[in-house]
DNA sequence: ACAGTTCTTTGACTAAAGTCAAAGAGCATG
DNA sequence: CATGCTCTTTGACTTTAGTCAAAGAACTGT
């Protein structure tokens, strides 16, 4: 299900590894060791992750910790008066951890130290160089995030699919003048393939493929979570859906979009789609596109 | 001795910290934990740092380890047949560690695993995206390295100054058709300020300032170690020398360069220098430049 | 209502990482 | 050639980090 040429050039691998080594040695270590000062690294990280409150369950998966280990660390922080633990109101198996005022102070201090470190580093550069660094760092982060996203087909009625579709419908409802109801979604039984994109175990995007005659497949409900926008994930999902369609024997993909969704139309045009006359009965559609699939 | 505007914009600090957090969490950990497999992280790192041989003393400072801790780890690796320790031929307090063939195999295996990891990551990107990532990563690394370099005035006869000047003379001797002898260097007593640039405790560049009349200072022996080229360090040293000259009351800086050193001339031109008629008695000079200092 | 699951806590460990101080061997230098 | 310094080793610790299993409380679906 990878959308991508087979072999990775050695130069690219080398560049990434070289950077990785340099960065972890120079910055990673520095930052993480200094910011906690006399606090063990695990506790410092935990404090940060708790931030404005989180369940132990969440913390466990986010930090990848053993349940027992986490339990003890939280208790230690509680003992130092930095964290307060309460029972989840709806599910009393769960515990919620949140920072006390003292904990927030401590975290703020951590942040100040980390800021100071970053500032000290940037001080060695001219303003123009700082700008270039910020830019390069942003590009790197975006691409690494994109690279880490995996798209998998899931059942169209599975919890992840439902969650994505619900968020999709809610967003469209806010953006379409005429509104958008959950009942406007394609019913699960008409969906042939439902792709969900995951970033670190979280669903951050989706797209559905419906059969629409023997030759033609239709892409519906292509959506990217706001937190994952700007990565190029929409294009990637679209490409993967096209590959899937081709693999299922279709020769053409079509799709429609609302006039309010300018970015979507731009994505389709730059992905090789051309506008065609209206088809189907989607009451929200304002533009219709089609793309032939390579054999 | 910082060449740079005072305040660092919060946006730049945020960008860097954000990236730092993301990167250490996602890649740093991943890579470093997996590549050693069933070997403790400390040992894996040590193996890597030993590489093609290093003294324990070097390893201790490079990795920032306690002497006792290091001693034991090296012994453990020796016990596993991965490392051989010998006495330094010139100073028998020192121990030299080098990899045995088995150690080299192990390191190669580590490298293969790390390559595989990087490759797996890159596989999620298109070829164009990989190219952009490699580029962004290279820019980031260069700028971070530059930011970490500090320039300090040292005595012109100090060991670091001598080492830089020796390397400088050797390099010029190779590049000038007429050769270059150590006796062609400006004698220490004529040097007013000698700046050495340090990257992680290693001298990687230098530049000298000589008084040349009350109004005018002269820049001599501006040099950057091959390992630190391409960072923009030459320009930075030049700028710092100019600031120093201004602080010492000079109003003009001048310098000369050999016709063979095209890059140098380009640096001077783009740093605000204009070519002037010959001055002085440097037999190697082929171009002469001057720049007025702002008050 | 009960069987199976989920979430957390506790006990009992192990391994890795790191610290501190003492001591011995070798250098460098006056 | 004695004194002070450097480098390494060793002993004796402590702290972090992490694992595994058992058990209890609370939820879920049937």
XYZ file of C-alpha atoms (C1' of nucleotides) in Angstrom:
650
model
C 0.000 0.000 0.000
C 3.019 2.261 -0.433
C 2.544 4.902 -3.119
C 6.167 5.092 -3.887
C 9.106 4.013 -6.070
C 10.957 1.016 -4.792
C 14.573 1.865 -4.043
C 15.768 4.629 -1.771
C 18.943 6.336 -2.877
C 21.942 5.806 -0.648
C 22.659 9.523 -0.623
C 19.308 10.234 0.948
C 19.787 7.563 3.566
C 23.215 8.928 4.372
C 21.989 12.493 4.648
C 19.270 11.514 7.064
C 21.468 9.311 9.208
C 24.228 11.835 9.327
C 21.833 14.478 10.481
C 20.246 12.130 12.946
C 23.544 11.350 14.540
C 24.606 14.959 14.715
C 21.326 16.159 16.046
C 20.832 13.603 18.767
C 24.371 14.092 19.948
C 24.317 17.868 19.989
C 20.804 19.002 20.729
C 18.637 16.154 21.859
C 20.842 15.198 24.714
C 21.611 18.728 25.742
C 18.059 19.843 25.842
C 16.513 16.869 27.533
C 19.153 16.555 30.184
C 19.399 20.164 31.142
C 15.785 21.114 31.177
C 14.871 18.688 33.906
C 17.861 19.775 35.974
C 17.797 17.661 39.136
C 14.730 15.718 38.076
C 15.058 12.313 36.413
C 14.416 12.419 32.697
C 11.399 10.128 32.923
C 9.700 12.357 35.446
C 10.476 15.498 33.473
C 8.991 13.999 30.348
C 5.968 12.814 32.238
C 5.402 16.243 33.697
C 5.490 17.666 30.216
C 3.109 15.084 28.809
C 0.609 15.582 31.588
C 0.535 19.240 30.622
C -3.040 20.308 31.045
C -4.285 16.946 32.178
C -4.353 13.447 30.749
C -5.491 9.979 31.745
C -2.858 7.502 32.824
C -3.959 5.297 29.951
C -3.196 8.043 27.463
C 0.161 8.752 29.061
C 1.032 5.100 28.984
C 0.526 4.785 25.256
C 1.957 8.204 24.408
C 5.149 7.549 26.303
C 5.188 3.821 25.731
C 5.679 3.019 29.392
C 4.973 -0.043 31.462
C 1.786 0.345 33.498
C 3.492 -0.351 36.796
C 6.363 1.960 36.075
C 4.041 4.790 35.144
C 1.905 4.260 38.212
C 4.922 4.633 40.449
C 6.260 7.692 38.668
C 2.916 9.445 38.893
C 2.786 8.603 42.570
C 6.256 10.076 43.018
C 5.222 13.318 41.333
C 2.104 13.340 43.472
C 4.276 12.934 46.546
C 6.278 15.996 45.464
C 3.080 17.975 45.188
C 3.411 18.519 41.446
C 0.552 16.369 40.258
C -2.979 15.630 41.415
C -4.661 12.367 40.488
C -8.443 12.000 40.326
C -10.816 9.295 39.223
C -12.312 9.715 35.783
C -15.927 10.850 36.237
C -17.358 8.598 33.539
C -15.174 5.507 33.922
C -13.837 4.983 37.384
C -11.189 2.500 36.269
C -9.372 5.426 34.705
C -7.253 7.922 36.591
C -6.781 11.492 35.472
C -3.528 13.250 36.222
C -3.297 17.019 36.216
C -0.688 19.490 37.332
C -1.027 21.358 40.586
C -0.015 25.032 40.597
C 3.403 23.899 41.824
C 3.588 21.459 38.929
C 2.715 24.193 36.473
C 5.454 26.372 37.940
C 7.941 23.583 37.563
C 6.912 23.000 33.978
C 7.131 26.706 33.218
C 10.626 26.709 34.638
C 11.516 23.780 32.397
C 10.195 25.704 29.432
C 12.128 28.776 30.334
C 15.299 26.775 30.511
C 14.648 25.102 27.182
C 13.847 28.460 25.607
C 17.044 29.853 26.999
C 18.968 26.994 25.490
C 17.415 27.449 22.083
C 17.950 31.184 22.311
C 21.580 30.788 23.229
C 22.024 28.601 20.226
C 20.303 30.990 17.842
C 22.282 33.898 19.176
C 25.272 32.597 17.228
C 23.455 33.214 13.932
C 22.512 36.303 12.009
C 18.862 37.126 11.627
C 18.854 35.820 8.053
C 20.442 32.578 9.133
C 17.895 32.159 11.897
C 15.143 32.538 9.363
C 16.701 29.929 7.126
C 17.121 27.565 10.052
C 13.498 27.955 11.106
C 12.407 27.269 7.567
C 14.636 24.222 7.111
C 13.544 22.829 10.425
C 9.882 23.258 9.535
C 10.342 21.500 6.199
C 12.193 18.670 7.876
C 9.509 18.216 10.460
C 6.706 18.238 7.890
C 8.402 15.648 5.728
C 9.329 13.405 8.622
C 5.773 13.534 9.857
C 4.449 12.699 6.429
C 6.899 9.839 6.108
C 5.697 8.431 9.399
C 2.048 8.386 8.381
C 0.749 5.035 7.230
C -2.527 4.500 5.436
C -4.436 1.261 5.947
C -7.767 0.021 4.653
C -10.233 -0.482 7.509
C -13.868 -1.502 7.658
C -16.066 1.484 6.716
C -18.066 0.973 9.898
C -15.061 0.562 12.197
C -14.589 3.037 15.060
C -11.717 4.848 13.351
C -13.686 5.200 10.129
C -16.698 6.479 12.005
C -14.605 8.965 13.949
C -13.050 10.351 10.768
C -16.389 10.574 8.993
C -18.006 12.273 11.956
C -15.227 14.891 12.062
C -15.471 15.269 8.288
C -19.232 15.823 8.416
C -18.896 18.301 11.290
C -16.296 20.276 9.403
C -18.332 20.401 6.186
C -21.372 21.426 8.174
C -19.396 24.432 9.320
C -18.063 25.305 5.878
C -21.042 24.739 3.577
C -23.634 27.529 3.569
C -26.330 24.846 3.208
C -24.880 22.751 6.055
C -24.003 19.048 5.995
C -25.671 16.194 7.859
C -24.270 12.808 8.790
C -27.043 11.368 6.663
C -25.375 12.954 3.628
C -22.466 10.516 3.970
C -22.187 7.504 1.707
C -23.659 4.535 3.611
C -20.996 1.988 4.651
C -22.388 -0.755 2.419
C -21.743 1.325 -0.702
C -18.069 1.863 0.230
C -15.682 -0.561 -1.470
C -12.460 0.531 0.270
C -12.043 2.866 3.210
C -8.525 4.104 3.845
C -7.516 5.615 7.166
C -4.206 7.440 7.633
C -2.541 6.970 11.006
C 0.040 9.182 12.639
C 1.411 7.581 15.767
C -1.655 5.409 16.228
C -4.048 8.290 15.763
C -6.386 8.495 12.792
C -5.544 11.732 10.977
C -7.225 11.342 7.643
C -9.401 9.172 5.448
C -10.739 8.542 1.984
C -13.334 6.203 0.520
C -13.494 4.422 -2.798
C -16.872 3.440 -4.251
C -17.447 1.291 -7.301
C -19.297 3.316 -9.882
C -19.644 0.988 -12.820
C -17.079 -1.562 -13.964
C -14.613 0.903 -15.418
C -14.951 3.779 -13.017
C -14.292 4.180 -9.305
C -15.367 7.183 -7.284
C -13.346 8.847 -4.520
C -15.467 10.204 -1.668
C -14.916 11.728 1.741
C -11.262 12.559 1.317
C -10.376 14.315 4.529
C -7.325 15.297 6.583
C -7.425 16.103 10.278
C -6.573 19.763 10.963
C -3.549 18.717 13.013
C -2.109 16.932 9.983
C -2.746 19.564 7.331
C 0.082 21.025 5.322
C 2.001 17.760 5.247
C 0.870 16.682 1.807
C -1.264 13.940 3.279
C -4.312 14.716 1.120
C -2.300 14.105 -2.010
C -0.854 10.965 -0.596
C -4.249 9.528 0.335
C -5.541 10.415 -3.106
C -2.604 8.662 -4.756
C -3.110 5.579 -2.635
C -6.792 5.487 -3.495
C -5.911 5.704 -7.170
C -3.482 2.802 -6.829
C -6.136 0.820 -5.037
C -8.634 1.560 -7.754
C -6.163 0.508 -10.428
C -5.385 -2.680 -8.529
C -9.121 -3.452 -8.446
C -9.290 -3.173 -12.218
C -10.770 0.292 -12.662
C -9.528 2.486 -15.500
C -10.864 5.854 -14.384
C -11.333 7.673 -11.101
C -13.829 10.445 -10.672
C -14.821 12.659 -7.811
C -16.755 15.798 -7.040
C -16.226 18.690 -4.680
C -18.089 21.609 -3.207
C -17.502 25.087 -4.618
C -16.470 26.238 -1.127
C -13.494 23.851 -1.032
C -10.964 25.750 -3.102
C -7.932 23.824 -1.782
C -9.543 20.524 -2.716
C -10.143 21.598 -6.296
C -6.536 22.807 -6.518
C -5.291 19.450 -5.235
C -7.304 17.586 -7.847
C -6.166 19.797 -10.686
C -2.490 19.471 -9.766
C -2.938 15.713 -9.367
C -3.892 15.246 -12.998
C -7.663 15.556 -12.781
C -9.672 17.449 -15.369
C -13.072 18.963 -14.843
C -15.993 17.072 -16.402
C -19.747 17.634 -16.631
C -21.895 16.860 -13.582
C -22.694 13.265 -12.738
C -24.391 11.483 -9.826
C -26.748 12.951 -7.291
C -24.552 14.530 -4.605
C -26.491 17.693 -3.721
C -23.345 19.385 -2.357
C -21.226 18.948 -5.474
C -20.240 21.996 -7.486
C -17.272 20.687 -9.488
C -16.744 17.281 -11.028
C -13.364 15.804 -11.937
C -11.999 12.750 -13.648
C -8.595 11.140 -14.118
C -7.634 8.165 -16.266
C -5.549 5.552 -14.488
C -2.339 4.266 -16.077
C -2.537 0.563 -16.944
C 32.467 38.561 21.028
C 29.108 37.695 19.434
C 28.720 39.153 15.935
C 25.017 39.359 16.145
C 21.880 41.367 16.869
C 20.683 41.194 20.434
C 17.230 39.691 20.662
C 16.155 36.371 19.223
C 12.623 36.294 17.907
C 10.230 34.088 19.831
C 9.046 32.500 16.601
C 12.522 31.214 15.862
C 12.904 29.833 19.347
C 9.550 28.117 19.097
C 10.329 26.627 15.709
C 13.566 25.168 16.955
C 12.140 23.809 20.190
C 9.151 22.343 18.480
C 11.352 20.558 16.025
C 13.677 19.436 18.764
C 10.862 17.867 20.704
C 9.419 16.171 17.698
C 12.723 14.901 16.475
C 14.054 13.493 19.700
C 10.786 11.771 20.396
C 10.360 10.251 16.965
C 13.752 9.570 15.506
C 16.427 9.899 18.105
C 14.931 7.352 20.398
C 13.961 4.995 17.654
C 17.306 4.906 16.017
C 19.492 4.719 19.045
C 17.496 2.054 20.776
C 17.042 -0.250 17.863
C 20.461 -0.126 16.357
C 22.224 -1.655 19.301
C 19.580 -4.359 19.548
C 20.533 -6.500 22.548
C 23.508 -4.333 23.445
C 23.169 -1.605 26.057
C 22.998 1.852 24.546
C 26.199 3.007 26.215
C 28.179 0.140 24.746
C 26.677 0.648 21.296
C 27.599 4.319 21.325
C 31.055 3.528 22.589
C 31.582 0.999 19.834
C 30.625 3.642 17.317
C 32.882 6.285 18.806
C 35.861 3.974 18.903
C 35.379 3.493 15.185
C 38.844 3.298 13.740
C 40.625 3.751 17.035
C 40.706 6.359 19.772
C 42.344 6.929 23.124
C 40.254 6.435 26.239
C 40.903 10.044 27.090
C 39.389 11.176 23.802
C 36.406 8.912 24.262
C 35.868 10.202 27.751
C 35.604 13.801 26.651
C 33.726 13.062 23.438
C 31.075 11.051 25.235
C 31.261 12.951 28.484
C 31.641 9.819 30.589
C 33.040 9.172 34.026
C 36.522 7.690 33.843
C 35.622 4.648 35.906
C 32.447 3.994 33.986
C 34.272 4.180 30.678
C 37.046 1.927 31.885
C 34.549 -0.755 32.792
C 32.608 -0.489 29.570
C 35.755 -0.798 27.493
C 36.734 -3.815 29.509
C 33.321 -5.350 28.887
C 33.682 -4.837 25.127
C 37.169 -6.285 25.326
C 35.747 -9.306 27.128
C 33.296 -9.775 24.267
C 36.160 -9.745 21.798
C 34.977 -6.575 20.062
C 37.716 -4.215 21.167
C 41.455 -4.406 21.660
C 43.197 -2.071 24.096
C 46.851 -1.154 23.764
C 49.189 1.226 25.499
C 49.884 4.486 23.703
C 53.389 4.234 22.238
C 54.406 7.784 23.148
C 52.637 8.205 26.507
C 52.113 5.014 28.393
C 49.522 6.517 30.726
C 47.162 6.563 27.758
C 45.255 3.569 26.445
C 44.267 3.175 22.822
C 41.109 1.295 21.978
C 40.501 -0.133 18.531
C 37.981 -2.510 17.064
C 38.836 -6.115 16.403
C 37.504 -7.660 13.192
C 34.560 -8.929 15.231
C 33.983 -5.416 16.517
C 34.006 -4.059 13.006
C 31.460 -6.676 11.979
C 29.246 -5.701 14.855
C 29.522 -2.025 13.953
C 28.764 -2.777 10.327
C 25.679 -4.659 11.439
C 24.629 -1.660 13.522
C 25.069 0.535 10.480
C 23.023 -1.777 8.339
C 20.216 -1.672 10.833
C 20.330 2.096 11.076
C 20.353 2.356 7.297
C 17.363 0.064 7.148
C 15.529 2.269 9.588
C 16.276 5.420 7.647
C 15.327 3.668 4.439
C 12.040 2.498 5.847
C 11.286 6.032 6.827
C 12.176 7.475 3.441
C 10.131 4.846 1.686
C 7.023 6.731 2.749
C 8.033 9.705 0.609
C 8.150 10.361 -3.096
C 11.524 10.857 -4.728
C 10.993 14.614 -4.861
C 10.094 14.735 -1.187
C 13.166 12.716 -0.298
C 15.280 15.230 -2.140
C 13.683 18.091 -0.276
C 14.159 16.331 3.034
C 17.831 15.686 2.349
C 18.276 19.324 1.452
C 16.425 20.660 4.489
C 18.323 18.355 6.768
C 21.643 19.458 5.328
C 20.780 23.134 5.776
C 19.681 22.509 9.345
C 22.854 20.701 10.179
C 25.072 23.375 8.660
C 23.339 26.155 10.533
C 23.299 24.294 13.820
C 26.974 23.598 13.461
C 27.699 27.205 12.677
C 25.625 28.325 15.643
C 27.633 26.068 17.909
C 30.975 27.489 16.855
C 32.416 30.068 19.198
C 35.310 32.344 18.395
C 37.656 33.458 21.153
C 40.790 35.586 21.148
C 43.809 33.536 22.189
C 47.496 34.293 22.452
C 49.104 34.255 18.984
C 51.733 31.846 20.274
C 49.302 29.514 22.086
C 49.140 25.867 21.006
C 45.766 26.295 19.280
C 46.992 29.340 17.373
C 50.128 27.546 16.321
C 48.190 24.479 15.219
C 45.872 26.611 13.065
C 48.734 28.562 11.540
C 50.675 25.405 10.805
C 47.682 23.892 8.996
C 47.121 27.175 7.200
C 50.717 27.352 6.017
C 50.671 23.714 4.916
C 47.523 24.269 2.921
C 48.844 27.391 1.206
C 52.073 25.596 0.431
C 50.006 23.077 -1.493
C 47.904 25.677 -3.286
C 50.410 28.369 -4.224
C 52.594 27.613 -7.245
C 55.468 29.378 -5.475
C 54.902 27.466 -2.228
C 54.478 28.893 1.271
C 56.812 28.571 4.222
C 56.048 28.908 7.930
C 58.530 31.787 7.892
C 56.109 33.684 5.620
C 53.637 33.950 8.536
C 53.273 37.176 10.457
C 55.468 36.872 13.586
C 53.396 36.589 16.812
C 54.627 39.898 18.182
C 53.114 41.802 15.262
C 49.676 40.251 15.818
C 47.315 42.417 17.842
C 44.414 39.972 18.136
C 44.296 36.323 17.198
C 40.861 34.766 16.986
C 40.350 31.012 17.060
C 37.003 29.399 16.224
C 36.113 26.304 18.236
C 33.658 23.598 17.323
C 33.135 21.225 20.239
C 36.490 22.102 21.779
C 38.361 21.671 18.531
C 40.017 24.601 16.783
C 38.441 24.824 13.330
C 39.458 28.222 12.099
C 41.388 31.391 12.816
C 42.067 34.950 11.827
C 44.591 37.574 12.897
C 44.303 41.322 13.246
C 47.412 43.480 12.940
C 47.627 47.151 13.651
C 48.660 48.940 10.490
C 48.694 52.586 11.419
C 46.292 54.291 13.814
C 43.301 54.268 11.492
C 43.760 51.014 9.710
C 43.811 47.408 10.875
C 44.867 44.521 8.701
C 43.272 41.076 8.609
C 45.737 38.241 8.058
C 45.695 34.480 8.049
C 41.961 34.013 7.830
C 41.524 30.274 7.626
C 38.846 27.612 8.101
C 39.576 23.956 8.734
C 38.440 21.741 5.845
C 36.054 19.916 8.165
C 34.251 23.169 8.923
C 34.015 24.576 5.422
C 30.676 25.423 3.892
C 29.199 26.558 7.184
C 29.764 30.253 6.642
C 32.465 30.320 9.267
C 34.897 32.379 7.168
C 32.407 35.184 6.922
C 31.663 34.962 10.595
C 35.326 35.183 11.572
C 35.784 38.108 9.230
C 32.820 39.895 10.791
C 34.116 39.296 14.279
C 37.546 40.615 13.312
C 35.908 43.731 11.907
C 33.973 44.259 15.142
C 37.158 43.800 17.099
C 38.959 46.318 14.919
C 36.134 48.815 15.351
C 36.176 48.272 19.103
C 39.904 49.012 19.097
C 39.290 52.331 17.402
C 40.210 51.538 13.819
C 38.144 53.037 11.005
C 39.232 50.842 8.121
C 40.141 47.214 7.597
C 42.295 46.059 4.777
C 43.580 42.711 3.632
C 45.208 41.003 0.721
C 44.828 37.636 -0.917
C 46.573 35.374 -3.375
C 45.286 35.146 -6.933
C 44.836 31.387 -6.461
C 42.271 31.872 -3.685
C 39.151 32.626 -5.692
C 36.715 31.812 -2.862
C 38.502 34.205 -0.551
C 38.229 37.090 -2.986
C 34.545 36.315 -3.465
C 33.996 36.332 0.290
C 35.660 39.730 0.622
C 33.710 41.260 -2.246
C 30.364 40.055 -0.883
C 31.344 41.275 2.580
C 31.598 44.875 1.463
C 35.278 45.060 0.538
C 36.457 46.912 -2.532
C 39.685 46.277 -4.370
C 42.422 48.821 -3.794
C 45.969 49.358 -5.118
C 48.768 47.204 -3.712
C 50.130 47.984 -0.248
C 52.610 46.317 2.095
C 55.239 43.738 1.285
C 53.441 40.373 1.286
C 55.133 38.562 -1.625
C 52.132 36.223 -2.031
C 49.497 38.934 -2.408
C 47.758 39.378 -5.735
C 44.628 41.298 -4.722
C 44.221 44.021 -2.110
C 40.941 44.970 -0.461
C 39.649 47.572 1.925
C 36.446 48.177 3.854
C 35.439 51.215 5.914
C 34.105 50.358 9.382
C 30.843 51.897 10.560
C 31.342 54.204 13.554
C -26.081 -11.217 36.217
C -21.930 -13.208 34.765
C -17.835 -13.805 31.751
C -14.456 -11.527 29.745
C -11.886 -7.227 29.387
C -9.727 -3.034 30.765
C -7.165 -0.207 33.877
C -4.457 0.421 37.740
C -1.762 -0.888 41.701
C 1.628 -3.592 44.179
C 5.474 -6.692 44.984
C 9.663 -8.456 43.551
C 13.021 -8.221 40.579
C 17.074 -7.016 37.012
C 19.964 -4.261 34.237
C 21.896 -0.065 32.922
C 23.812 4.225 34.014
C 26.256 6.958 36.678
C 29.050 8.823 40.928
C 32.839 9.257 44.170
C 37.062 8.435 46.110
C 41.358 6.151 46.572
C 45.384 4.503 44.578
C 48.965 3.417 41.294
C 51.708 4.186 37.170
C 53.808 7.530 34.114
C 54.868 12.223 32.515
C 56.701 16.991 32.750
C 59.316 20.381 34.892
C 61.894 23.041 37.720
C 65.084 13.551 41.325
C 61.218 15.145 43.798
C 56.683 17.270 43.149
C 52.670 17.896 41.073
C 49.821 16.589 37.413
C 47.438 13.262 34.165
C 45.329 9.018 33.013
C 43.448 4.807 34.225
C 41.777 1.215 37.233
C 39.188 -0.587 41.115
C 35.875 -0.848 44.871
C 31.688 0.466 46.678
C 27.912 2.646 46.051
C 23.140 5.022 44.326
C 19.702 6.151 41.131
C 17.054 5.403 36.921
C 14.783 2.645 34.036
C 12.416 -1.049 33.043
C 10.053 -5.911 33.332
C 6.788 -9.440 34.840
C 3.126 -11.326 37.222
C -0.657 -11.277 40.325
C -4.637 -9.204 41.992
C -8.512 -6.162 42.576
C -11.879 -2.842 41.007
C -14.799 -1.351 37.382
C -16.732 -1.601 32.914
C -19.065 -4.018 28.597
C -21.798 -7.032 26.021
C -24.866 -10.626 26.016
